[in-house]
Amino acid sequence: MGFKDMKVRGIFAGGFICACLIDLSVPAFLGILYELANTELQFFVQLNKLREAAVQPLLDEKTFAASCGASILLLLQSFVELETNAAKNAYRLWHLIRHPDENWTMPVLHDVENQQELNRKYCNAFCDVLAINGFALCVKVTSSLWKQVSHKVKEMMSDGKGTASSRGTLSAEGFQHLMEEPIRRMTQYTKLFANLAQQNKQRSRPFRWEQEVVRKWNDLLTAVALNKEAAERTRAFWDTCSPKIADLLKTPGRRIVRDSKSYPVSLLNAGRFTSHWFILFNDVFVHSQYSGLNGYSLSLVWVDPVVDLEGEGSAFALTFPEETPLTLVCSNAHDKADWVKHLNDAIYHSHSDTWSSQCDQSKTTISDVRRTPPLVRYASYTFTKFPSLKGAVYMGSWLCGKMHGRGELVWPDGEKYVGYFRQNFRHGLVSCVFVWLLSVFRFSCSLL
């Protein structure tokens, strides 16, 4: 019988004599619980070593915050929170094993929402840092610090590969591998909880509840895998595009979905010597050309079908506020359907706050489910081209790139219009505030 099949009742030591009291008859349920507690303790020890060796020195570095940005700091702070949580989980699990009569709960099982929220926060921060190649930035900015701690960190690597570079300092790949430990731990959770569920009778209440816990952890793992895959693609995209475009567009939460170099699409009737590059991110559609770069928020982009041009049905149009619609053409109907699908998925999910929250719905723009965004949307927009509206901010309802429905329009001088619009025109009962009336009112009050 292996050590894992035994339950340690107590350890005694005195002088040169020590003894360990074990129970050979351990129920399968208690054996799995013991394994869960043991692996959770090992997980905490691993996190604690990494925090002392690398994470805490980075947080204590005075110039690190200004050099590496908020996303990396959030990752390190989330790591410390996970370490504290792992310590609490290990303590409660071991206490429950040693004192089964006491009415203690296991947060890792009975408080799944909070446990997953901590892990989700960390995984989102990890993927954001991965997308902007932040691990390489950490190693580069604090190279002198890595030289001091790399020998400690190398001991923690399980495989010993990819840890150090030729100069003997910790590499970006090695640091990334270590920071992935909480993600690997989530995979262990699903296996242990599944084994725990099998110890109950089929269709019993505990069995259904533990199966639901397993499902939630599997859903989170799927979302994290999708987010990580998108982050790696985005990192590769930033590495290949020009530094100028990367400096303008790179943000931690942004993910690449499609671009016209990898998935060809062209502008209808474009000039022979013109160059157009179309890039679809999870939050913005970008049109790059010689004259400059135009970005359009996906919350105000509409995808419209185009009447068959040459019998192939390979064209579609994009509508934006203040802009002439862009008519794009693909080489065949299949490529068009692929672009339209990913555009609609990205627009549909652009109303979520972050890419990670989209992944939580098994939201990802890369999905077999076709989603249709609503025609009528509520969004804020600052006008830049219409002479009568230049600088004005509109907050309200939109339809196919035009103000339509109830909204509020505020000009830079303070003049305000609150009411209804129809195809960009004021319509129906309104409430207006005119700046010149306010000035007359203030002047008359000053004379009284």
GROMACS .gro file of C-alpha atoms in nm:
model
  448
    1MET     CA    1   0.000   0.000   0.000
    2GLY     CA    2   0.145   0.337  -0.101
    3PHE     CA    3   0.176   0.640   0.120
    4LYS     CA    4  -0.109   0.812  -0.066
    5ASP     CA    5  -0.346   0.537   0.053
    6MET     CA    6  -0.271   0.608   0.418
    7LYS     CA    7  -0.401   0.876   0.649
    8VAL     CA    8  -0.153   1.040   0.886
    9ARG     CA    9  -0.314   1.065   1.229
   10GLY     CA   10  -0.022   1.229   1.402
   11ILE     CA   11   0.355   1.271   1.428
   12PHE     CA   12   0.545   1.241   1.755
   13ALA     CA   13   0.909   1.317   1.830
   14GLY     CA   14   1.123   1.322   2.141
   15GLY     CA   15   1.499   1.305   2.165
   16PHE     CA   16   1.629   1.052   1.912
   17ILE     CA   17   1.290   0.881   1.872
   18CYS     CA   18   1.012   0.980   1.635
   19ALA     CA   19   0.692   0.805   1.532
   20CYS     CA   20   0.414   0.850   1.280
   21LEU     CA   21   0.061   0.723   1.349
   22ILE     CA   22  -0.120   0.625   1.029
   23ASP     CA   23  -0.456   0.476   0.941
   24LEU     CA   24  -0.440   0.199   0.680
   25SER     CA   25  -0.816   0.179   0.623
   26VAL     CA   26  -0.884   0.507   0.444
   27PRO     CA   27  -1.210   0.548   0.247
   28ALA     CA   28  -1.171   0.645  -0.116
   29PHE     CA   29  -1.342   0.979  -0.053
   30LEU     CA   30  -1.095   1.064   0.224
   31GLY     CA   31  -0.803   0.952   0.007
   32ILE     CA   32  -0.903   1.197  -0.268
   33LEU     CA   33  -0.952   1.470  -0.010
   34TYR     CA   34  -0.606   1.395   0.126
   35GLU     CA   35  -0.460   1.422  -0.225
   36LEU     CA   36  -0.641   1.753  -0.277
   37ALA     CA   37  -0.504   1.893   0.050
   38ASN     CA   38  -0.154   1.765  -0.020
   39THR     CA   39  -0.138   1.907  -0.373
   40GLU     CA   40  -0.286   2.238  -0.255
   41LEU     CA   41  -0.012   2.263   0.005
   42GLN     CA   42   0.251   2.188  -0.259
   43PHE     CA   43   0.092   2.451  -0.483
   44PHE     CA   44   0.117   2.710  -0.206
   45VAL     CA   45   0.482   2.621  -0.141
   46GLN     CA   46   0.559   2.661  -0.512
   47LEU     CA   47   0.388   3.000  -0.525
   48ASN     CA   48   0.558   3.111  -0.206
   49LYS     CA   49   0.903   3.026  -0.341
   50LEU     CA   50   0.834   3.208  -0.667
   51ARG     CA   51   0.702   3.514  -0.486
   52GLU     CA   52   1.009   3.537  -0.264
   53ALA     CA   53   1.248   3.470  -0.551
   54ALA     CA   54   1.103   3.687  -0.829
   55VAL     CA   55   0.761   3.845  -0.777
   56GLN     CA   56   0.830   4.037  -0.457
   57PRO     CA   57   1.168   4.172  -0.578
   58LEU     CA   58   0.991   4.304  -0.888
   59LEU     CA   59   0.720   4.470  -0.680
   60ASP     CA   60   0.984   4.624  -0.454
   61GLU     CA   61   1.184   4.760  -0.748
   62LYS     CA   62   1.125   5.138  -0.747
   63THR     CA   63   1.158   5.192  -1.123
   64PHE     CA   64   0.968   4.879  -1.223
   65ALA     CA   65   0.613   5.023  -1.207
   66ALA     CA   66   0.697   5.317  -1.432
   67SER     CA   67   0.884   5.099  -1.683
   68CYS     CA   68   0.655   4.799  -1.723
   69GLY     CA   69   0.304   4.938  -1.696
   70ALA     CA   70  -0.016   4.864  -1.508
   71SER     CA   71  -0.092   4.527  -1.671
   72ILE     CA   72   0.228   4.365  -1.541
   73LEU     CA   73   0.175   4.511  -1.196
   74LEU     CA   74  -0.179   4.371  -1.193
   75LEU     CA   75  -0.042   4.027  -1.282
   76LEU     CA   76   0.208   4.033  -0.994
   77GLN     CA   77  -0.049   4.161  -0.745
   78SER     CA   78  -0.297   3.893  -0.856
   79PHE     CA   79  -0.023   3.635  -0.807
   80VAL     CA   80   0.020   3.744  -0.443
   81GLU     CA   81  -0.358   3.717  -0.392
   82LEU     CA   82  -0.357   3.364  -0.532
   83GLU     CA   83  -0.072   3.266  -0.301
   84THR     CA   84  -0.267   3.389   0.003
   85ASN     CA   85  -0.577   3.206  -0.116
   86ALA     CA   86  -0.381   2.881  -0.167
   87ALA     CA   87  -0.251   2.905   0.190
   88LYS     CA   88  -0.606   2.943   0.325
   89ASN     CA   89  -0.733   2.652   0.115
   90ALA     CA   90  -0.452   2.421   0.227
   91TYR     CA   91  -0.505   2.509   0.593
   92ARG     CA   92  -0.881   2.451   0.578
   93LEU     CA   93  -0.845   2.122   0.391
   94TRP     CA   94  -0.593   1.980   0.636
   95HIS     CA   95  -0.797   2.101   0.930
   96LEU     CA   96  -1.105   1.928   0.788
   97ILE     CA   97  -0.910   1.601   0.742
   98ARG     CA   98  -0.773   1.606   1.096
   99HIS     CA   99  -1.096   1.726   1.257
  100PRO     CA  100  -1.379   1.576   1.050
  101ASP     CA  101  -1.633   1.633   1.328
  102GLU     CA  102  -1.601   2.010   1.308
  103ASN     CA  103  -1.836   2.194   1.073
  104TRP     CA  104  -1.577   2.350   0.842
  105THR     CA  105  -1.635   2.430   0.479
  106MET     CA  106  -1.385   2.393   0.195
  107PRO     CA  107  -1.368   2.723   0.002
  108VAL     CA  108  -1.214   2.548  -0.297
  109LEU     CA  109  -1.538   2.344  -0.325
  110HIS     CA  110  -1.807   2.540  -0.143
  111ASP     CA  111  -1.711   2.891  -0.257
  112VAL     CA  112  -1.655   2.822  -0.625
  113GLU     CA  113  -1.756   3.171  -0.745
  114ASN     CA  114  -1.494   3.354  -0.539
  115GLN     CA  115  -1.230   3.091  -0.612
  116GLN     CA  116  -1.292   3.119  -0.984
  117GLU     CA  117  -1.300   3.497  -0.972
  118LEU     CA  118  -0.948   3.503  -0.825
  119ASN     CA  119  -0.823   3.259  -1.088
  120ARG     CA  120  -1.005   3.441  -1.367
  121LYS     CA  121  -0.853   3.773  -1.265
  122TYR     CA  122  -0.506   3.620  -1.266
  123CYS     CA  123  -0.551   3.441  -1.600
  124ASN     CA  124  -0.685   3.754  -1.767
  125ALA     CA  125  -0.385   3.952  -1.642
  126PHE     CA  126  -0.150   3.673  -1.755
  127CYS     CA  127  -0.296   3.674  -2.108
  128ASP     CA  128  -0.285   4.055  -2.127
  129VAL     CA  129   0.086   4.050  -2.039
  130LEU     CA  130   0.145   3.767  -2.286
  131ALA     CA  131  -0.027   3.958  -2.568
  132ILE     CA  132   0.210   4.257  -2.539
  133ASN     CA  133   0.517   4.037  -2.479
  134GLY     CA  134   0.536   4.171  -2.125
  135PHE     CA  135   0.747   3.885  -1.988
  136ALA     CA  136   1.033   3.982  -2.218
  137LEU     CA  137   0.989   4.343  -2.105
  138CYS     CA  138   1.015   4.238  -1.740
  139VAL     CA  139   1.341   4.053  -1.801
  140LYS     CA  140   1.481   4.337  -2.013
  141VAL     CA  141   1.395   4.622  -1.777
  142THR     CA  142   1.522   4.447  -1.466
  143SER     CA  143   1.815   4.251  -1.613
  144SER     CA  144   2.040   4.329  -1.316
  145LEU     CA  145   1.774   4.203  -1.077
  146TRP     CA  146   1.731   3.878  -1.273
  147LYS     CA  147   2.102   3.809  -1.244
  148GLN     CA  148   2.062   3.811  -0.865
  149VAL     CA  149   1.755   3.587  -0.846
  150SER     CA  150   1.796   3.359  -1.150
  151HIS     CA  151   1.983   3.089  -0.954
  152LYS     CA  152   1.691   3.069  -0.708
  153VAL     CA  153   1.432   3.058  -0.982
  154LYS     CA  154   1.614   2.792  -1.185
  155GLU     CA  155   1.583   2.548  -0.895
  156MET     CA  156   1.205   2.578  -0.916
  157MET     CA  157   1.179   2.471  -1.279
  158SER     CA  158   1.049   2.117  -1.302
  159ASP     CA  159   1.206   2.039  -1.639
  160GLY     CA  160   1.508   2.269  -1.624
  161LYS     CA  161   1.456   2.376  -1.987
  162GLY     CA  162   1.414   2.727  -2.117
  163THR     CA  163   1.496   2.883  -1.782
  164ALA     CA  164   1.820   3.064  -1.846
  165SER     CA  165   1.969   3.229  -2.147
  166SER     CA  166   2.327   3.192  -2.262
  167ARG     CA  167   2.428   3.473  -2.026
  168GLY     CA  168   2.299   3.284  -1.726
  169THR     CA  169   2.001   3.512  -1.657
  170LEU     CA  170   1.637   3.404  -1.650
  171SER     CA  171   1.477   3.412  -1.996
  172ALA     CA  172   1.133   3.547  -2.080
  173GLU     CA  173   1.016   3.193  -2.166
  174GLY     CA  174   1.132   3.065  -1.828
  175PHE     CA  175   0.954   3.345  -1.641
  176GLN     CA  176   0.636   3.283  -1.841
  177HIS     CA  177   0.653   2.910  -1.766
  178LEU     CA  178   0.675   2.978  -1.392
  179MET     CA  179   0.387   3.226  -1.397
  180GLU     CA  180   0.168   2.965  -1.568
  181GLU     CA  181   0.167   2.749  -1.255
  182PRO     CA  182  -0.181   2.869  -1.141
  183ILE     CA  183  -0.324   2.776  -1.483
  184ARG     CA  184  -0.178   2.426  -1.457
  185ARG     CA  185  -0.325   2.399  -1.108
  186MET     CA  186  -0.676   2.457  -1.244
  187THR     CA  187  -0.636   2.146  -1.460
  188GLN     CA  188  -0.560   1.946  -1.144
  189TYR     CA  189  -0.872   2.088  -0.978
  190THR     CA  190  -1.099   1.950  -1.250
  191LYS     CA  191  -0.947   1.602  -1.226
  192LEU     CA  192  -0.964   1.587  -0.845
  193PHE     CA  193  -1.319   1.722  -0.828
  194ALA     CA  194  -1.430   1.474  -1.095
  195ASN     CA  195  -1.282   1.188  -0.889
  196LEU     CA  196  -1.454   1.328  -0.581
  197ALA     CA  197  -1.791   1.330  -0.759
  198GLN     CA  198  -1.754   0.965  -0.858
  199GLN     CA  199  -1.756   0.865  -0.491
  200ASN     CA  200  -2.122   0.965  -0.461
  201LYS     CA  201  -2.423   0.781  -0.594
  202GLN     CA  202  -2.525   0.864  -0.948
  203ARG     CA  203  -2.795   1.134  -0.968
  204SER     CA  204  -2.770   1.204  -0.596
  205ARG     CA  205  -2.766   1.564  -0.481
  206PRO     CA  206  -2.394   1.568  -0.383
  207PHE     CA  207  -2.306   1.404  -0.715
  208ARG     CA  208  -2.497   1.664  -0.919
  209TRP     CA  209  -2.350   1.948  -0.716
  210GLU     CA  210  -1.991   1.827  -0.756
  211GLN     CA  211  -2.049   1.765  -1.126
  212GLU     CA  212  -2.164   2.125  -1.154
  213VAL     CA  213  -1.841   2.236  -0.984
  214VAL     CA  214  -1.641   2.032  -1.236
  215ARG     CA  215  -1.837   2.188  -1.523
  216LYS     CA  216  -1.764   2.540  -1.399
  217TRP     CA  217  -1.392   2.472  -1.374
  218ASN     CA  218  -1.391   2.312  -1.719
  219ASP     CA  219  -1.569   2.617  -1.863
  220LEU     CA  220  -1.313   2.846  -1.705
  221LEU     CA  221  -1.026   2.634  -1.839
  222THR     CA  222  -1.178   2.646  -2.189
  223ALA     CA  223  -1.213   3.024  -2.172
  224VAL     CA  224  -0.854   3.062  -2.048
  225ALA     CA  225  -0.723   2.837  -2.327
  226LEU     CA  226  -0.906   3.046  -2.589
  227ASN     CA  227  -0.781   3.370  -2.435
  228LYS     CA  228  -0.425   3.241  -2.421
  229GLU     CA  229  -0.439   3.122  -2.782
  230ALA     CA  230  -0.564   3.465  -2.893
  231ALA     CA  231  -0.293   3.636  -2.683
  232GLU     CA  232  -0.018   3.428  -2.848
  233ARG     CA  233  -0.153   3.512  -3.194
  234THR     CA  234  -0.164   3.878  -3.100
  235ARG     CA  235   0.193   3.872  -2.971
  236ALA     CA  236   0.308   3.716  -3.298
  237PHE     CA  237   0.117   3.984  -3.489
  238TRP     CA  238   0.287   4.269  -3.298
  239ASP     CA  239   0.625   4.107  -3.361
  240THR     CA  240   0.569   4.107  -3.739
  241CYS     CA  241   0.398   4.444  -3.795
  242SER     CA  242   0.580   4.775  -3.813
  243PRO     CA  243   0.686   4.940  -3.484
  244LYS     CA  244   0.486   5.251  -3.574
  245ILE     CA  245   0.158   5.060  -3.600
  246ALA     CA  246   0.240   4.858  -3.287
  247ASP     CA  247   0.305   5.176  -3.087
  248LEU     CA  248  -0.027   5.324  -3.199
  249LEU     CA  249  -0.247   5.018  -3.155
  250LYS     CA  250  -0.091   4.788  -2.895
  251THR     CA  251  -0.287   4.764  -2.571
  252PRO     CA  252  -0.297   4.476  -2.316
  253GLY     CA  253  -0.662   4.386  -2.368
  254ARG     CA  254  -0.659   4.398  -2.748
  255ARG     CA  255  -0.660   4.075  -2.952
  256ILE     CA  256  -0.610   4.020  -3.323
  257VAL     CA  257  -0.897   3.844  -3.501
  258ARG     CA  258  -0.829   3.884  -3.875
  259ASP     CA  259  -0.611   4.091  -4.108
  260SER     CA  260  -0.615   4.123  -4.485
  261LYS     CA  261  -0.257   3.998  -4.526
  262SER     CA  262  -0.336   3.660  -4.374
  263TYR     CA  263  -0.698   3.648  -4.493
  264PRO     CA  264  -0.710   3.847  -4.819
  265VAL     CA  265  -0.978   4.111  -4.864
  266SER     CA  266  -0.950   4.422  -5.080
  267LEU     CA  267  -1.122   4.756  -5.130
  268LEU     CA  268  -1.365   4.769  -5.421
  269ASN     CA  269  -1.235   4.978  -5.714
  270ALA     CA  270  -0.909   5.055  -5.535
  271GLY     CA  271  -0.642   5.226  -5.743
  272ARG     CA  272  -0.371   5.018  -5.900
  273PHE     CA  273  -0.089   5.177  -5.701
  274THR     CA  274  -0.274   5.214  -5.369
  275SER     CA  275  -0.213   5.002  -5.063
  276HIS     CA  276  -0.485   4.906  -4.817
  277TRP     CA  277  -0.446   4.690  -4.508
  278PHE     CA  278  -0.751   4.594  -4.305
  279ILE     CA  279  -0.709   4.469  -3.947
  280LEU     CA  280  -0.989   4.338  -3.727
  281PHE     CA  281  -0.927   4.341  -3.352
  282ASN     CA  282  -1.172   4.241  -3.081
  283ASP     CA  283  -1.261   4.608  -3.017
  284VAL     CA  284  -1.169   4.809  -3.328
  285PHE     CA  285  -1.153   4.781  -3.708
  286VAL     CA  286  -0.844   4.943  -3.859
  287HIS     CA  287  -0.789   5.064  -4.217
  288SER     CA  288  -0.423   5.134  -4.287
  289GLN     CA  289  -0.308   5.306  -4.605
  290TYR     CA  290  -0.031   5.535  -4.724
  291SER     CA  291  -0.211   5.848  -4.608
  292GLY     CA  292  -0.258   5.727  -4.254
  293LEU     CA  293  -0.441   5.501  -4.014
  294ASN     CA  294  -0.815   5.502  -3.944
  295GLY     CA  295  -0.964   5.315  -3.652
  296TYR     CA  296  -1.336   5.250  -3.603
  297SER     CA  297  -1.484   5.131  -3.275
  298LEU     CA  298  -1.672   4.808  -3.333
  299SER     CA  299  -1.966   4.928  -3.126
  300LEU     CA  300  -2.049   5.162  -3.418
  301VAL     CA  301  -1.970   4.937  -3.716
  302TRP     CA  302  -2.244   4.775  -3.923
  303VAL     CA  303  -2.187   4.493  -4.171
  304ASP     CA  304  -2.423   4.511  -4.469
  305PRO     CA  305  -2.469   4.269  -4.760
  306VAL     CA  306  -2.393   4.400  -5.107
  307VAL     CA  307  -2.599   4.317  -5.413
  308ASP     CA  308  -2.419   4.059  -5.623
  309LEU     CA  309  -2.161   4.247  -5.827
  310GLU     CA  310  -2.037   3.986  -6.070
  311GLY     CA  311  -2.247   3.683  -5.987
  312GLU     CA  312  -2.009   3.563  -5.711
  313GLY     CA  313  -2.158   3.728  -5.403
  314SER     CA  314  -1.813   3.802  -5.263
  315ALA     CA  315  -1.857   4.166  -5.150
  316PHE     CA  316  -1.982   4.328  -4.829
  317ALA     CA  317  -1.997   4.683  -4.694
  318LEU     CA  318  -1.900   4.836  -4.361
  319THR     CA  319  -2.093   5.141  -4.238
  320PHE     CA  320  -1.953   5.394  -3.986
  321PRO     CA  321  -2.072   5.731  -3.854
  322GLU     CA  322  -1.960   6.029  -4.070
  323GLU     CA  323  -1.790   5.800  -4.323
  324THR     CA  324  -1.867   5.674  -4.671
  325PRO     CA  325  -1.933   5.300  -4.643
  326LEU     CA  326  -1.635   5.078  -4.725
  327THR     CA  327  -1.714   4.810  -4.980
  328LEU     CA  328  -1.475   4.516  -4.945
  329VAL     CA  329  -1.433   4.229  -5.187
  330CYS     CA  330  -1.307   3.875  -5.123
  331SER     CA  331  -1.182   3.630  -5.381
  332ASN     CA  332  -1.476   3.393  -5.327
  333ALA     CA  333  -1.801   3.355  -5.135
  334HIS     CA  334  -1.641   3.130  -4.870
  335ASP     CA  335  -1.382   3.394  -4.775
  336LYS     CA  336  -1.655   3.656  -4.763
  337ALA     CA  337  -1.865   3.441  -4.528
  338ASP     CA  338  -1.561   3.393  -4.304
  339TRP     CA  339  -1.491   3.768  -4.282
  340VAL     CA  340  -1.857   3.855  -4.223
  341LYS     CA  341  -1.886   3.591  -3.950
  342HIS     CA  342  -1.581   3.716  -3.762
  343LEU     CA  343  -1.683   4.079  -3.803
  344ASN     CA  344  -2.032   4.012  -3.666
  345ASP     CA  345  -1.893   3.804  -3.378
  346ALA     CA  346  -1.645   4.077  -3.286
  347ILE     CA  347  -1.913   4.349  -3.306
  348TYR     CA  348  -2.152   4.136  -3.102
  349HIS     CA  349  -1.894   4.094  -2.826
  350SER     CA  350  -1.756   4.448  -2.841
  351HIS     CA  351  -2.029   4.558  -2.602
  352SER     CA  352  -1.860   4.352  -2.329
  353ASP     CA  353  -1.605   4.538  -2.117
  354THR     CA  354  -1.301   4.321  -2.194
  355TRP     CA  355  -1.182   4.035  -2.409
  356SER     CA  356  -1.164   3.819  -2.101
  357SER     CA  357  -1.530   3.879  -2.010
  358GLN     CA  358  -1.614   3.772  -2.364
  359CYS     CA  359  -1.415   3.453  -2.314
  360ASP     CA  360  -1.611   3.386  -1.995
  361GLN     CA  361  -1.924   3.338  -2.205
  362SER     CA  362  -1.714   3.097  -2.413
  363LYS     CA  363  -1.712   3.420  -2.587
  364THR     CA  364  -1.460   3.437  -2.838
  365THR     CA  365  -1.473   3.576  -3.182
  366ILE     CA  366  -1.337   3.242  -3.297
  367SER     CA  367  -1.643   3.027  -3.257
  368ASP     CA  368  -1.864   2.800  -3.461
  369VAL     CA  369  -2.169   2.990  -3.336
  370ARG     CA  370  -2.281   3.266  -3.570
  371ARG     CA  371  -2.389   3.577  -3.382
  372THR     CA  372  -2.584   3.869  -3.525
  373PRO     CA  373  -2.525   4.207  -3.359
  374PRO     CA  374  -2.828   4.431  -3.305
  375LEU     CA  375  -2.907   4.697  -3.566
  376VAL     CA  376  -3.005   4.951  -3.301
  377ARG     CA  377  -2.726   5.026  -3.052
  378TYR     CA  378  -2.661   5.266  -2.767
  379ALA     CA  379  -2.317   5.429  -2.773
  380SER     CA  380  -2.122   5.753  -2.731
  381TYR     CA  381  -1.949   5.925  -3.023
  382THR     CA  382  -1.758   6.249  -3.078
  383PHE     CA  383  -1.814   6.407  -3.419
  384THR     CA  384  -1.504   6.519  -3.608
  385LYS     CA  385  -1.612   6.584  -3.969
  386PHE     CA  386  -1.968   6.724  -3.999
  387PRO     CA  387  -1.925   7.105  -3.985
  388SER     CA  388  -2.240   7.167  -3.780
  389LEU     CA  389  -2.155   6.890  -3.532
  390LYS     CA  390  -1.775   6.914  -3.515
  391GLY     CA  391  -1.660   6.853  -3.158
  392ALA     CA  392  -2.011   6.763  -3.039
  393VAL     CA  393  -2.060   6.452  -2.828
  394TYR     CA  394  -2.363   6.234  -2.885
  395MET     CA  395  -2.480   5.974  -2.635
  396GLY     CA  396  -2.779   5.776  -2.739
  397SER     CA  397  -2.936   5.540  -2.990
  398TRP     CA  398  -2.785   5.460  -3.332
  399LEU     CA  399  -2.912   5.283  -3.642
  400CYS     CA  400  -2.678   5.189  -3.928
  401GLY     CA  401  -2.427   5.466  -3.857
  402LYS     CA  402  -2.681   5.742  -3.794
  403MET     CA  403  -2.835   5.899  -3.485
  404HIS     CA  404  -3.176   5.739  -3.460
  405GLY     CA  405  -3.395   5.730  -3.150
  406ARG     CA  406  -3.354   5.911  -2.821
  407GLY     CA  407  -3.023   6.073  -2.738
  408GLU     CA  408  -2.834   6.370  -2.602
  409LEU     CA  409  -2.612   6.594  -2.818
  410VAL     CA  410  -2.374   6.836  -2.644
  411TRP     CA  411  -2.162   7.093  -2.830
  412PRO     CA  412  -1.822   7.216  -2.702
  413ASP     CA  413  -1.968   7.556  -2.605
  414GLY     CA  414  -2.219   7.388  -2.373
  415GLU     CA  415  -2.525   7.398  -2.598
  416LYS     CA  416  -2.731   7.086  -2.550
  417TYR     CA  417  -3.006   6.905  -2.735
  418VAL     CA  418  -3.200   6.626  -2.564
  419GLY     CA  419  -3.469   6.446  -2.757
  420TYR     CA  420  -3.532   6.223  -3.053
  421PHE     CA  421  -3.346   6.182  -3.382
  422ARG     CA  422  -3.439   6.025  -3.710
  423GLN     CA  423  -3.164   5.942  -3.960
  424ASN     CA  424  -2.931   6.208  -3.813
  425PHE     CA  425  -3.203   6.477  -3.802
  426ARG     CA  426  -3.383   6.614  -3.495
  427HIS     CA  427  -3.731   6.474  -3.473
  428GLY     CA  428  -4.030   6.513  -3.241
  429LEU     CA  429  -4.047   6.677  -2.897
  430VAL     CA  430  -3.713   6.807  -2.773
  431SER     CA  431  -3.547   6.983  -2.483
  432CYS     CA  432  -3.282   7.240  -2.581
  433VAL     CA  433  -3.039   7.450  -2.382
  434PHE     CA  434  -2.898   7.749  -2.572
  435VAL     CA  435  -2.578   7.910  -2.452
  436TRP     CA  436  -2.685   8.264  -2.552
  437LEU     CA  437  -3.000   8.234  -2.336
  438LEU     CA  438  -2.790   8.127  -2.040
  439SER     CA  439  -2.563   8.427  -2.094
  440VAL     CA  440  -2.862   8.668  -2.104
  441PHE     CA  441  -3.001   8.506  -1.787
  442ARG     CA  442  -2.671   8.542  -1.601
  443PHE     CA  443  -2.636   8.905  -1.718
  444SER     CA  444  -2.989   8.997  -1.606
  445CYS     CA  445  -2.932   8.836  -1.267
  446SER     CA  446  -2.614   9.037  -1.219
  447LEU     CA  447  -2.812   9.363  -1.274
  448LEU     CA  448  -3.069   9.282  -1.006
   0.00000   0.00000   0.00000
